[in-house]
Short mmCIF file of C-alpha atoms and ligand atoms in Angstrom, two decimals:
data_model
loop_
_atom_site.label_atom_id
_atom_site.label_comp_id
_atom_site.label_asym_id
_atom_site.label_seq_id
_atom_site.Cartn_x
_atom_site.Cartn_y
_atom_site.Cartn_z
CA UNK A 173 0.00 0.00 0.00
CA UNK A 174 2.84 2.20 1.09
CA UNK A 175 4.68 1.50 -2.75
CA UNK A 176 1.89 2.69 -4.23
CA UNK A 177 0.72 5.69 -2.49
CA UNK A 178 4.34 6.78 -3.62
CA UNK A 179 3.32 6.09 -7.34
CA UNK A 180 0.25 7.96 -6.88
CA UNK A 181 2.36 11.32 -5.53
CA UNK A 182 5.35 10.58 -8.55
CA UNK A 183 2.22 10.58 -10.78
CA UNK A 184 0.57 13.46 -9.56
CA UNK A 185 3.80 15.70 -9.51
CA UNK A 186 5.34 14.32 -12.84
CA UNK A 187 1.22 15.70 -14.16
CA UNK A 188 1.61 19.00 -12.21
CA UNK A 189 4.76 19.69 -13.69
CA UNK A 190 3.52 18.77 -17.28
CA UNK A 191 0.81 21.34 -16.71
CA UNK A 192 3.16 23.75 -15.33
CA UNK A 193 4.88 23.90 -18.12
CA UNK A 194 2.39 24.03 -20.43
CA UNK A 195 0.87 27.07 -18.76
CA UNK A 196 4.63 28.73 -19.05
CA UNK A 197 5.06 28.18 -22.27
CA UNK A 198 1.97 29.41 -23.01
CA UNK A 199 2.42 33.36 -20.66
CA UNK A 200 5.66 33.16 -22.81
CA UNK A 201 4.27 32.69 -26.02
CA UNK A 202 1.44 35.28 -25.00
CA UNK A 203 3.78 38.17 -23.68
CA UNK A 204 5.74 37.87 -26.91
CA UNK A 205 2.25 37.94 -29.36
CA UNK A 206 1.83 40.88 -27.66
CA UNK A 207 5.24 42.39 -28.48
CA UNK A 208 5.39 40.69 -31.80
CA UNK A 209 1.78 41.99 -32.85
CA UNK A 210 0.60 38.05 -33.73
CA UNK A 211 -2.93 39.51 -32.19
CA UNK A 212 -6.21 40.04 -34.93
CA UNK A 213 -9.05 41.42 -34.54
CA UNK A 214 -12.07 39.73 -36.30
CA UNK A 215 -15.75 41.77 -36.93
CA UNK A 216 -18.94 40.05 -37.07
CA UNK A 217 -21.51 42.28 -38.65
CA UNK A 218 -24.16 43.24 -36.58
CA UNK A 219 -27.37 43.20 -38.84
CA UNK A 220 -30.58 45.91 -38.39
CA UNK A 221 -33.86 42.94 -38.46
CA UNK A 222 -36.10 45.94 -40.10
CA UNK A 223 -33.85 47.22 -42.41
CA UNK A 224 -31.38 44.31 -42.99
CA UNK A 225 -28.83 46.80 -42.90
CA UNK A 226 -25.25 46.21 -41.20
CA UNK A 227 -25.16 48.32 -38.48
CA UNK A 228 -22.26 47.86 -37.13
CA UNK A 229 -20.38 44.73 -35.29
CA UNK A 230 -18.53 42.82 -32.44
CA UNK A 231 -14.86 43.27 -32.13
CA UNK A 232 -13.67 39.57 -31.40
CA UNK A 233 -10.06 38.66 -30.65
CA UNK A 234 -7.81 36.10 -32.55
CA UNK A 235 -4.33 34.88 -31.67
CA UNK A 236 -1.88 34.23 -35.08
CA UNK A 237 0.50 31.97 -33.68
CA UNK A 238 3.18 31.25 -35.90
CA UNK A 239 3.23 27.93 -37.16
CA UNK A 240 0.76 27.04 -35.55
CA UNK A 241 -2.86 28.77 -37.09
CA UNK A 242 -5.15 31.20 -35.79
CA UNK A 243 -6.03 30.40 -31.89
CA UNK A 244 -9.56 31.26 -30.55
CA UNK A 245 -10.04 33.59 -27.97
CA UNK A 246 -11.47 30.93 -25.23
CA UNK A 247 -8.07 29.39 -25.46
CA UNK A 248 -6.25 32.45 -24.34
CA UNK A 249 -8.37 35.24 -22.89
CA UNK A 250 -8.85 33.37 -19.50
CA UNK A 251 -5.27 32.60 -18.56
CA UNK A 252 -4.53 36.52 -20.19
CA UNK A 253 -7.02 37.43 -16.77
CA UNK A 254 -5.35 35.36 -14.66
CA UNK A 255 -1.58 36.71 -15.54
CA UNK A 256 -3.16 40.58 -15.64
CA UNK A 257 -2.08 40.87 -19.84
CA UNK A 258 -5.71 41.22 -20.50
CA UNK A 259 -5.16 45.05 -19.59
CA UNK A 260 -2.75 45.88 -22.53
CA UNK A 261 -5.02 43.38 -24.88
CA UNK A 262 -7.64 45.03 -24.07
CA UNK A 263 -6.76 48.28 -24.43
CA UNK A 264 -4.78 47.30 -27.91
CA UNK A 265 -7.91 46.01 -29.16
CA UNK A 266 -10.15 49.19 -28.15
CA UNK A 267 -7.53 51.15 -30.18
CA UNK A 268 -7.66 48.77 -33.48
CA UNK A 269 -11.68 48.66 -33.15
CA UNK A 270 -12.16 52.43 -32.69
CA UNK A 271 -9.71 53.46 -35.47
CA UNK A 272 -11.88 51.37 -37.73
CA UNK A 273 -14.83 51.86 -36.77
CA UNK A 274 -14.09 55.77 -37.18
CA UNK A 275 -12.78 54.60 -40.36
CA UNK A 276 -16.20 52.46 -41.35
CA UNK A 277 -18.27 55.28 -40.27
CA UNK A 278 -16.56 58.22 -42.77
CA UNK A 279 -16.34 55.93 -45.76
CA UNK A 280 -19.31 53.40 -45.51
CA UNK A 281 -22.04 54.13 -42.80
CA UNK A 282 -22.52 57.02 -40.39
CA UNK A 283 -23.90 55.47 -37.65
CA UNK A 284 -21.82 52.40 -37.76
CA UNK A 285 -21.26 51.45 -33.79
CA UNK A 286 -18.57 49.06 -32.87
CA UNK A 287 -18.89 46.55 -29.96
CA UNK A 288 -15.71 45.26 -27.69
CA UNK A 289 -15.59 42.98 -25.05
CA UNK A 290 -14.56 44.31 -21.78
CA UNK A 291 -13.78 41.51 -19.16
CA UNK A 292 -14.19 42.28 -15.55
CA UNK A 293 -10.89 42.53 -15.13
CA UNK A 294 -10.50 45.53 -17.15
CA UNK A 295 -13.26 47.12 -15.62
CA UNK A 296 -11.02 47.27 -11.86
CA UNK A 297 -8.17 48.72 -13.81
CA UNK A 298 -8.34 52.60 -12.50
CA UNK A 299 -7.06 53.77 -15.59
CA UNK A 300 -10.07 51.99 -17.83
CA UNK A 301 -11.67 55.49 -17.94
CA UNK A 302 -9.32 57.62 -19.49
CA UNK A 303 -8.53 55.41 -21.29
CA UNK A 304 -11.48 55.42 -22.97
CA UNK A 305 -11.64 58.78 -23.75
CA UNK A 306 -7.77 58.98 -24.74
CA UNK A 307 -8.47 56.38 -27.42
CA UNK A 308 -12.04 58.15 -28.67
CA UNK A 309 -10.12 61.37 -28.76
CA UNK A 310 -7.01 60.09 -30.60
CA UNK A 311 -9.36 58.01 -32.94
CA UNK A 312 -12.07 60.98 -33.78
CA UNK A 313 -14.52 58.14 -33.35
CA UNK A 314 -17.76 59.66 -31.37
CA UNK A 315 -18.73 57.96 -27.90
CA UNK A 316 -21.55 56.74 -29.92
CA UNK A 317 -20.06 54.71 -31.82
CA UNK A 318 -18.61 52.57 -29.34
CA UNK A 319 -20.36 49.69 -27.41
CA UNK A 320 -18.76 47.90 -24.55
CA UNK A 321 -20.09 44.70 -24.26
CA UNK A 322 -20.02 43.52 -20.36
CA UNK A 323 -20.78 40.25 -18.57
CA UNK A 324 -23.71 39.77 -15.69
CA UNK A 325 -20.67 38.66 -13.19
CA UNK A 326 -19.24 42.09 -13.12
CA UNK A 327 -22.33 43.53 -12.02
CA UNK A 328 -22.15 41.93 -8.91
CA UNK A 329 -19.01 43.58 -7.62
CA UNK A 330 -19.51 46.60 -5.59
CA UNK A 331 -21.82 49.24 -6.91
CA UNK A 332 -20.20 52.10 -5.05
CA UNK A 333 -17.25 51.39 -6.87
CA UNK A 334 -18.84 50.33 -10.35
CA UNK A 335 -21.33 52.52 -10.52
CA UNK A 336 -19.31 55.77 -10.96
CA UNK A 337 -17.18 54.30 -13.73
CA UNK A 338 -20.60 53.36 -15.44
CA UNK A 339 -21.80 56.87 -15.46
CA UNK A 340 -18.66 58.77 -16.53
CA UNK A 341 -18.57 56.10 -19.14
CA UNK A 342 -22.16 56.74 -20.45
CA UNK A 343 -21.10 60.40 -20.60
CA UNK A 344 -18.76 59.99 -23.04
CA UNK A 345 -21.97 58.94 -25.39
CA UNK A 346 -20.46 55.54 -25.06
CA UNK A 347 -23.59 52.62 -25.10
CA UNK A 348 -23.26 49.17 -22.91
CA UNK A 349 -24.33 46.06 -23.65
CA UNK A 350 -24.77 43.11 -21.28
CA UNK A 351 -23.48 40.11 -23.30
CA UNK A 352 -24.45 36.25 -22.94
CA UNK A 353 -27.91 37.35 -21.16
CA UNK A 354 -29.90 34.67 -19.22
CA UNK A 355 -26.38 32.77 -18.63
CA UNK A 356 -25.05 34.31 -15.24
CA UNK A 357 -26.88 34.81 -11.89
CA UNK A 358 -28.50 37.84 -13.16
CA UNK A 359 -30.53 39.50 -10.48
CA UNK A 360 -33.08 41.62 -12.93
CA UNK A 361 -32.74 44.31 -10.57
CA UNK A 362 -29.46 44.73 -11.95
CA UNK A 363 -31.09 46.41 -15.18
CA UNK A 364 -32.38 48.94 -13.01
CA UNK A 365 -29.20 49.68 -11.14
CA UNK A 366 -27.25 50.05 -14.11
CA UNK A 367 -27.36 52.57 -16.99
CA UNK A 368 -27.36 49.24 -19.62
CA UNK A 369 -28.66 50.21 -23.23
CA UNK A 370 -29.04 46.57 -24.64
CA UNK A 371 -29.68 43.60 -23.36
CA UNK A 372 -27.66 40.39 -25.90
CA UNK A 373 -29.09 37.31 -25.84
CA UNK A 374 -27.39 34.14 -25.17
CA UNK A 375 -26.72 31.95 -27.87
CA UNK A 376 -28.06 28.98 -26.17
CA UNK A 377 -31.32 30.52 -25.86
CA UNK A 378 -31.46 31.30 -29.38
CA UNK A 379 -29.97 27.92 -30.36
CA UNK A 380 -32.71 25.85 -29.16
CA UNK A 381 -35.45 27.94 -31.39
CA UNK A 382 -38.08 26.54 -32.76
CA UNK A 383 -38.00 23.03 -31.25
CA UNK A 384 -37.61 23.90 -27.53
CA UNK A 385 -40.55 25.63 -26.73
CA UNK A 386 -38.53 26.89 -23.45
CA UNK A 387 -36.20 28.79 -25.31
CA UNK A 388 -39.27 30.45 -27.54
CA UNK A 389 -41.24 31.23 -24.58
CA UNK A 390 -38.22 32.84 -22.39
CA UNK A 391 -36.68 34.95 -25.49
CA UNK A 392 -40.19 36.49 -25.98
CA UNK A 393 -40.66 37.05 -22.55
CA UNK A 394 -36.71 38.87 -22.32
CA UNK A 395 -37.64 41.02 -25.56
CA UNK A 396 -40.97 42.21 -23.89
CA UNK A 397 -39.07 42.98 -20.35
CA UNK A 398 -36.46 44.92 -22.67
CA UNK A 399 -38.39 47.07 -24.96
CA UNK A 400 -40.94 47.72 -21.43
CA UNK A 401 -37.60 48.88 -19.68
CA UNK A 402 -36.47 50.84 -22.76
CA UNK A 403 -33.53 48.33 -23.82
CA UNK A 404 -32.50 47.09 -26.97
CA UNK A 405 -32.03 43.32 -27.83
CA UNK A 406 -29.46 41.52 -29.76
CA UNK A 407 -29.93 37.96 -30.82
CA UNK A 408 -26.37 36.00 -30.83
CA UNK A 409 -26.04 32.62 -32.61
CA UNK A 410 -28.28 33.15 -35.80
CA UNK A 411 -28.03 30.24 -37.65
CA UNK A 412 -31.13 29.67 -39.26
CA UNK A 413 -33.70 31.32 -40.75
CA UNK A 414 -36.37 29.84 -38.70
CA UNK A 415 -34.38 32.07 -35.55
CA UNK A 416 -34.12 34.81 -37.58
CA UNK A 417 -38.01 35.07 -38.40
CA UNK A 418 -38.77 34.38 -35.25
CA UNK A 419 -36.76 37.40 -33.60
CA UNK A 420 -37.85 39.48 -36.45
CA UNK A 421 -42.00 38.71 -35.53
CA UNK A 422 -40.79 39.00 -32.01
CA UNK A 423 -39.16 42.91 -31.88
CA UNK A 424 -36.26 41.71 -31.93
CA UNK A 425 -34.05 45.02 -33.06
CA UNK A 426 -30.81 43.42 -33.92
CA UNK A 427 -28.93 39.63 -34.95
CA UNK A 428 -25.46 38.42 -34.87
CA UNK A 429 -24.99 35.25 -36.23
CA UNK A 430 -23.19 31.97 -39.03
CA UNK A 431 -26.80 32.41 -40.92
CA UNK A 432 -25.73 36.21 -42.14
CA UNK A 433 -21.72 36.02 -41.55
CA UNK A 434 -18.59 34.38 -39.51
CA UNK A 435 -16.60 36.71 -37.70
CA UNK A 436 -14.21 38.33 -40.75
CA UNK A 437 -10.73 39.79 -41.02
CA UNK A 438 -11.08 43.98 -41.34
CA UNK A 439 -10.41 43.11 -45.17
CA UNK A 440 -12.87 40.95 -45.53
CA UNK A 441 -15.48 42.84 -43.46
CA UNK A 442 -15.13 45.79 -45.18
CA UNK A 443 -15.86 44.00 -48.82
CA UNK A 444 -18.78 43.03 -47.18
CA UNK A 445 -19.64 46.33 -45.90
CA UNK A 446 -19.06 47.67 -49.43
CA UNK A 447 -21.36 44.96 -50.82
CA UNK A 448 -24.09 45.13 -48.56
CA UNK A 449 -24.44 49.23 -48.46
CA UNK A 450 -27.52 50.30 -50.44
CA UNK A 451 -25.51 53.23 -52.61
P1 C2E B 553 -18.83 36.29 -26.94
O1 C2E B 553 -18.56 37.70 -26.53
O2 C2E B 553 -20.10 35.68 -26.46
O3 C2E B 553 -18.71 36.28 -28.53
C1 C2E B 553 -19.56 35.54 -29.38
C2 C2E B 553 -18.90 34.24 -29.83
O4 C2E B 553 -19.85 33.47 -30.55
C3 C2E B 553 -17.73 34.45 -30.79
O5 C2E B 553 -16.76 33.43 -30.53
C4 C2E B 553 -18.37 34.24 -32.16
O6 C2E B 553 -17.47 33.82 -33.16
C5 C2E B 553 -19.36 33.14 -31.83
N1 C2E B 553 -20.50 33.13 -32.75
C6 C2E B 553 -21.06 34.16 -33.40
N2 C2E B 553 -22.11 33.78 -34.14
C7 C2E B 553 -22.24 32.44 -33.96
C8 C2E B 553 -23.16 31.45 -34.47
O7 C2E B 553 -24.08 31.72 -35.24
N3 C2E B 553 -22.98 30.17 -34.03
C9 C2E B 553 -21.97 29.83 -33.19
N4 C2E B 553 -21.85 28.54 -32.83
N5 C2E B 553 -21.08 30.73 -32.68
C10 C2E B 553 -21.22 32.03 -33.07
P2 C2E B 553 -15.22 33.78 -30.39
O8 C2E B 553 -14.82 34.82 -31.37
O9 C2E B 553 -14.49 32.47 -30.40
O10 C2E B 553 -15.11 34.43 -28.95
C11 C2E B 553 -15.35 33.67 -27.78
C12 C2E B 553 -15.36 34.54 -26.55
O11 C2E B 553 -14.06 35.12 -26.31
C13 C2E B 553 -16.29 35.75 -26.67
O12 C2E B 553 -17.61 35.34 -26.44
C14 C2E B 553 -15.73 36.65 -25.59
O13 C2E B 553 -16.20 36.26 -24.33
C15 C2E B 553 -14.23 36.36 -25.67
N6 C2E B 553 -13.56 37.43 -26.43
C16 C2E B 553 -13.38 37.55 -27.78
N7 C2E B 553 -12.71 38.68 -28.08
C17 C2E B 553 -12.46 39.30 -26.91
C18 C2E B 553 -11.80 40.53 -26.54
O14 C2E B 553 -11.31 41.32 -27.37
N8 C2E B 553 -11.75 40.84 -25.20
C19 C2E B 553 -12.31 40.02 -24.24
N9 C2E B 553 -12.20 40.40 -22.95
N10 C2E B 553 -12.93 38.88 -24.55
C20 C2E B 553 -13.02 38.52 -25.86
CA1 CA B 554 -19.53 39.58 -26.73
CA1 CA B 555 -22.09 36.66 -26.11
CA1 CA B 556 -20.01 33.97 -24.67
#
């Protein structure tokens, strides 16, 4: 028994140590993406249900790693909280998204609002504030036409402390979002605490529409809470057209989703932007 309690512990520290150095090697490769620029940012159009128009879209991370392909954000951002490096990605993909956006808007469409994630984490850095307004100000791009996109778990920190941040935030013209609704412990009081503009529903929600009549029955009842408290809704996850009229019968206002586009490079983005804009 003694013999191989010992295997057990060689096993279990030979496994730690495996993982250890897995998780090095990966803050290593991460601080030096972030040196080395190997960081994209991908836009999925964000489409109008009334007008079919894009108007506007979600800034989403990727990781170029070379020789090894294009790394998804869930693989990455996490471990990027943990280490504190999600404050300079962050704040370099605010700067990329904003200097397009402002770049979109002039050329394309004039009320074109770009949407970036903002993890919790971000939201304790002091500095997120001026931030904000250094990279509107260097960019040109209007307050409105920036969206942060926020989780339900940072609205249970403190209010005292969020709360303030919120409203100098708001000030700036700037709109919030409250991604992956119906996911978290969301206390709907919550939507009347905080100055949120839209409310984005979860993709599993909209996932499960038609066939679960659970899903149908809770995304009409989140649209009618929204548009009674003033909010606009996004769908997330549009893949099929079935969703899509649906939301649209609903009052839905707005879809994301594989059934109108994939996330896409600027380039790519843009052509579609071209493409789609009524001239
Ligand atoms: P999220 O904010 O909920 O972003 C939506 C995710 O759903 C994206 O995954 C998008 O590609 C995917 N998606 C969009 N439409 C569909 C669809 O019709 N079907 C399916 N199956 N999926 C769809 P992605 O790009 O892999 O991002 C994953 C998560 O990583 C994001 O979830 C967000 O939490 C985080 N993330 C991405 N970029 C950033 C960033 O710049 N900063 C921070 N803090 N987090 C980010
Ligand atoms: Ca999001
Ligand atoms: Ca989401
Ligand atoms: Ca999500």
């Amino acid at each position: 028994a003694k013999e191989s309690g010992r295997n057990n512990y060689q096993f279990f520290t030979t496994e730690l140590n495996v993982r250890a150095q897995h998780r090095y090697a990966l803050e290593k490769n991460l601080r030096r993406a972030l040196t080395e620029q190997e960081f994209l940012v991908f836009y999925q159009p964000k489409v109008c249900l009334k007008t079919s128009a894009i108007v506007g879209a979600e800034a989403l991370i990727r990781w170029q790693m070379p020789d090894v392909g294009i790394i998804p954000p869930d693989e990455f951002i996490p471990i990027s909280e943990e280490i504190g490096l999600i404050l300079p990605i962050g704040r370099w993909v605010l700067e990329q998204a904003c200097l397009r956006a402002k770049y979109w808007r002039d050329e394309f469409f004039p009320d074109f609002v770009i949407s970036v994630n903002i993890s919790p984490k971000q939201f304790q850095d002091p500095g997120l504030f001026n931030f904000i307004q250094q990279v509107l100000n260097e960019t040109k791009l209007p307050g409105q036409g920036l969206q942060l996109e926020i989780t339900e778990g940072l609205l249970m920190g403190e209010l005292d402390l969020l709360l303030p941040v919120f409203t100098s935030i708001k000030k700036l013209g700037v709109s919030i979002s409250l991604d992956d609704f119906g996911t978290g412990f969301s206390s709907l009081s919550y939507l009347q605490r905080f100055p949120i503009d839209n409310l984005k529903i979860d993709r599993s929600f909209i996932r499960d529409i038609p066939e679960k009549q659970d899903s149908v029955v809770l995304t009409r009842a989140i649209i009618a809470m929204a548009s009674a408290l003033g909010l606009s809704v996004t769908a997330e996850g549009v893949e099929k057209t079935e969703q899509l009229d649906f939301l649209t019968d609903s009052g839905c206002q707005e879809m994301q989703g594989f059934l109108f586009s994939k996330p896409l490079s600027a380039s790519d983005f843009e052509n579609l932007l071209i493409s789609h804009t009524p001239k």
